[in-house]
PDB file of C-alpha atoms in Angstrom:
ATOM      1  CA  LEU L 205     108.936 101.187 126.534  1.00 93.00           C
ATOM      2  CA  ALA L 206     105.994 103.317 125.286  1.00 95.00           C
ATOM      3  CA  VAL L 207     106.213 105.160 128.607  1.00 95.00           C
ATOM      4  CA  ILE L 208     109.777 105.928 128.690  1.00 93.00           C
ATOM      5  CA  PHE L 209     109.766 106.467 125.006  1.00 93.00           C
ATOM      6  CA  PRO L 210     107.060 108.611 124.169  1.00 94.00           C
ATOM      7  CA  GLU L 211     108.683 109.750 120.683  1.00 94.00           C
ATOM      8  CA  CYS L 212     108.682 106.120 119.368  1.00 94.00           C
ATOM      9  CA  GLU L 213     105.566 104.491 117.834  1.00 95.00           C
ATOM     10  CA  PHE L 214     104.732 100.968 118.780  1.00 96.00           C
ATOM     11  CA  LEU L 215     102.845  97.728 117.725  1.00 97.00           C
ATOM     12  CA  LEU L 216     101.917  95.432 120.211  1.00 96.00           C
ATOM     13  CA  THR L 217     101.357  92.398 118.873  1.00 96.00           C
ATOM     14  CA  ASP L 218      99.759  89.032 120.274  1.00 95.00           C
ATOM     15  CA  SER L 219      98.074  85.944 118.834  1.00 94.00           C
ATOM     16  CA  ILE L 220      95.654  85.699 121.916  1.00 95.00           C
ATOM     17  CA  ALA L 221      92.656  88.591 121.610  1.00 96.00           C
ATOM     18  CA  LYS L 222      92.027  88.372 125.362  1.00 97.00           C
ATOM     19  CA  LYS L 223      96.020  89.711 125.914  1.00 97.00           C
ATOM     20  CA  ILE L 224      95.198  92.371 123.157  1.00 97.00           C
ATOM     21  CA  THR L 225      92.299  93.486 125.257  1.00 98.00           C
ATOM     22  CA  VAL L 226      94.204  93.781 128.410  1.00 98.00           C
ATOM     23  CA  VAL L 227      97.143  95.719 126.561  1.00 97.00           C
ATOM     24  CA  ASN L 228      94.599  98.377 124.929  1.00 98.00           C
ATOM     25  CA  ALA L 229      92.723  98.907 128.397  1.00 98.00           C
ATOM     26  CA  ALA L 230      96.389  99.766 130.287  1.00 97.00           C
ATOM     27  CA  ALA L 231      97.277 101.935 127.046  1.00 97.00           C
ATOM     28  CA  GLU L 232      94.124 103.912 127.529  1.00 97.00           C
ATOM     29  CA  ALA L 233      94.510 103.999 130.913  1.00 98.00           C
ATOM     30  CA  LEU L 234      97.940 105.338 130.348  1.00 97.00           C
ATOM     31  CA  GLU L 235      97.126 107.619 128.209  1.00 97.00           C
ATOM     32  CA  LEU L 236      99.573 106.132 125.592  1.00 97.00           C
ATOM     33  CA  ILE L 237      99.182 107.568 122.490  1.00 97.00           C
ATOM     34  CA  ASN L 238     102.332 106.070 120.765  1.00 97.00           C
ATOM     35  CA  VAL L 239     100.504 102.289 120.796  1.00 97.00           C
ATOM     36  CA  LYS L 240      98.704 100.950 118.480  1.00 97.00           C
ATOM     37  CA  THR L 241      97.637  96.865 118.817  1.00 97.00           C
ATOM     38  CA  HIS L 242      97.086  93.873 116.449  1.00 97.00           C
ATOM     39  CA  ALA L 243      95.408  91.072 117.685  1.00 97.00           C
ATOM     40  CA  GLY L 244      96.657  88.329 115.265  1.00 96.00           C
ATOM     41  CA  ARG L 245      99.933  86.246 114.069  1.00 94.00           C
ATOM     42  CA  VAL L 246     102.834  88.822 113.576  1.00 94.00           C
ATOM     43  CA  GLU L 247     103.181  87.014 110.192  1.00 94.00           C
ATOM     44  CA  ARG L 248      99.951  89.087 109.143  1.00 94.00           C
ATOM     45  CA  VAL L 249     101.141  92.501 109.975  1.00 95.00           C
ATOM     46  CA  THR L 250     101.909  94.221 106.856  1.00 95.00           C
ATOM     47  CA  ASP L 251     103.836  97.138 108.631  1.00 95.00           C
ATOM     48  CA  LYS L 252     107.560  97.877 108.720  1.00 96.00           C
ATOM     49  CA  PHE L 253     109.974  99.057 111.653  1.00 96.00           C
ATOM     50  CA  ASP L 254     112.803 100.062 113.152  1.00 96.00           C
ATOM     51  CA  PHE L 255     113.216  97.111 115.772  1.00 95.00           C
ATOM     52  CA  ILE L 256     111.113  93.859 116.548  1.00 95.00           C
ATOM     53  CA  VAL L 257     111.224  93.822 120.122  1.00 94.00           C
ATOM     54  CA  SER L 258     110.292  90.099 121.767  1.00 93.00           C
ATOM     55  CA  ARG L 259     110.266  88.573 124.707  1.00 87.00           C
ATOM     56  CA  ALA L 260     110.894  84.712 124.438  1.00 76.00           C
ATOM     57  CA  VAL L 261     108.587  83.564 122.530  1.00 80.00           C
ATOM     58  CA  ALA L 262     110.631  80.915 120.271  1.00 86.00           C
ATOM     59  CA  PRO L 263     114.051  80.199 119.095  1.00 86.00           C
ATOM     60  CA  LEU L 264     115.382  83.420 117.291  1.00 85.00           C
ATOM     61  CA  ASP L 265     115.681  81.450 113.936  1.00 86.00           C
ATOM     62  CA  GLU L 266     111.923  81.095 114.384  1.00 90.00           C
ATOM     63  CA  LEU L 267     111.251  84.590 115.062  1.00 89.00           C
ATOM     64  CA  VAL L 268     113.426  85.864 112.188  1.00 88.00           C
ATOM     65  CA  ASN L 269     111.325  83.913 109.599  1.00 90.00           C
ATOM     66  CA  TRP L 270     108.195  85.238 111.097  1.00 92.00           C
ATOM     67  CA  THR L 271     109.428  88.412 110.790  1.00 92.00           C
ATOM     68  CA  LYS L 272     111.037  88.602 107.639  1.00 89.00           C
ATOM     69  CA  GLY L 273     111.005  91.472 105.500  1.00 91.00           C
ATOM     70  CA  LYS L 274     109.139  93.825 108.090  1.00 95.00           C
ATOM     71  CA  PHE L 275     112.067  95.997 108.515  1.00 95.00           C
ATOM     72  CA  ILE L 276     112.529  99.760 107.167  1.00 95.00           C
ATOM     73  CA  LYS L 277     115.495  99.316 105.202  1.00 92.00           C
ATOM     74  CA  GLN L 278     117.084 102.653 106.349  1.00 93.00           C
ATOM     75  CA  SER L 279     118.366 102.649 109.718  1.00 93.00           C
ATOM     76  CA  LYS L 280     117.932 106.135 111.446  1.00 91.00           C
ATOM     77  CA  ASN L 281     119.194 105.044 114.684  1.00 89.00           C
ATOM     78  CA  GLU L 282     122.397 104.408 116.890  1.00 90.00           C
ATOM     79  CA  PHE L 283     121.844 101.045 116.022  1.00 90.00           C
ATOM     80  CA  THR L 284     121.007  99.458 112.789  1.00 93.00           C
ATOM     81  CA  ASN L 285     117.405  98.018 112.485  1.00 95.00           C
ATOM     82  CA  GLY L 286     117.287  94.595 114.030  1.00 93.00           C
ATOM     83  CA  TRP L 287     115.585  92.486 116.754  1.00 92.00           C
ATOM     84  CA  ILE L 288     115.860  93.019 120.116  1.00 93.00           C
ATOM     85  CA  CYS L 289     114.793  89.819 122.743  1.00 92.00           C
ATOM     86  CA  LEU L 290     114.643  89.096 125.952  1.00 91.00           C
ATOM     87  CA  LYS L 291     115.401  85.546 126.641  1.00 88.00           C
ATOM     88  CA  GLY L 292     117.073  83.150 128.873  1.00 83.00           C
ATOM     89  CA  GLY L 293     119.522  80.168 128.542  1.00 79.00           C
ATOM     90  CA  ASP L 294     122.733  79.472 126.438  1.00 77.00           C
ATOM     91  CA  LEU L 295     122.132  81.672 123.307  1.00 83.00           C
ATOM     92  CA  VAL L 296     125.157  81.494 121.700  1.00 80.00           C
ATOM     93  CA  GLU L 297     123.889  78.418 119.853  1.00 80.00           C
ATOM     94  CA  GLU L 298     120.681  80.042 118.987  1.00 79.00           C
ATOM     95  CA  ALA L 299     121.930  82.767 117.876  1.00 77.00           C
ATOM     96  CA  THR L 300     124.364  81.457 115.571  1.00 78.00           C
ATOM     97  CA  VAL L 301     121.835  79.048 114.152  1.00 76.00           C
ATOM     98  CA  SER L 302     119.888  82.218 113.013  1.00 74.00           C
ATOM     99  CA  GLY L 303     123.005  83.168 110.725  1.00 78.00           C
ATOM    100  CA  ARG L 304     122.240  86.717 112.456  1.00 82.00           C
ATOM    101  CA  ARG L 305     125.244  88.946 113.512  1.00 84.00           C
ATOM    102  CA  PHE L 306     124.401  89.401 117.164  1.00 88.00           C
ATOM    103  CA  GLU L 307     125.243  90.635 120.710  1.00 90.00           C
ATOM    104  CA  ILE L 308     124.307  89.248 123.779  1.00 90.00           C
ATOM    105  CA  VAL L 309     123.993  91.592 126.978  1.00 90.00           C
ATOM    106  CA  PRO L 310     123.369  89.843 130.574  1.00 90.00           C
ATOM    107  CA  LEU L 311     120.927  91.862 132.223  1.00 90.00           C
ATOM    108  CA  GLN L 312     122.677  91.095 135.485  1.00 90.00           C
ATOM    109  CA  LYS L 313     124.600  94.395 134.266  1.00 88.00           C
ATOM    110  CA  TRP L 314     121.790  96.444 135.310  1.00 90.00           C
ATOM    111  CA  PHE L 315     119.559  94.522 137.815  1.00 91.00           C
ATOM    112  CA  LYS L 316     121.611  92.469 140.449  1.00 91.00           C
ATOM    113  CA  GLU L 317     118.207  90.035 141.700  1.00 93.00           C
ATOM    114  CA  ASP L 318     119.016  86.390 141.381  1.00 91.00           C
ATOM    115  CA  PHE L 319     115.952  86.242 138.913  1.00 89.00           C
ATOM    116  CA  PHE L 320     118.079  88.360 136.248  1.00 88.00           C
ATOM    117  CA  GLU L 321     121.307  86.009 136.609  1.00 88.00           C
ATOM    118  CA  SER L 322     119.878  83.939 133.580  1.00 88.00           C
ATOM    119  CA  LYS L 323     118.194  86.417 131.901  1.00 90.00           C
ATOM    120  CA  ARG L 324     120.074  88.201 128.683  1.00 90.00           C
ATOM    121  CA  ILE L 325     118.919  90.667 126.004  1.00 90.00           C
ATOM    122  CA  ILE L 326     119.982  89.582 122.303  1.00 89.00           C
ATOM    123  CA  TYR L 327     120.411  92.285 119.519  1.00 91.00           C
ATOM    124  CA  ALA L 328     120.607  90.661 116.024  1.00 89.00           C
ATOM    125  CA  VAL L 329     120.771  92.081 112.608  1.00 89.00           C
TER     126      VAL L 329
END
């Protein structure tokens, strides 16, 4: 995403420092000046964001809990500030439990390979 959207700033966080070391090396090799990293739990991040983008690290309600209060109040984009997550499986129940307004988009809309058959993007506000 940092390559495709050079005008956006990204904070990449992971609780496993070894992963962040690799991310730092990749960002440096690609000369990505729009990437910062944080080695630690997302709950410890004090910055505020337009969007929180995640892979399937936890159920949506847990991700919401971990990132509570981390959004900039004023939306300046086409979409309202919120979560964008790559997940698989049946997400309707998971999204409903989170108590958030959500939209689920199948990745097969863009990718026809079998691997993407069960993968979805969930956008929640």
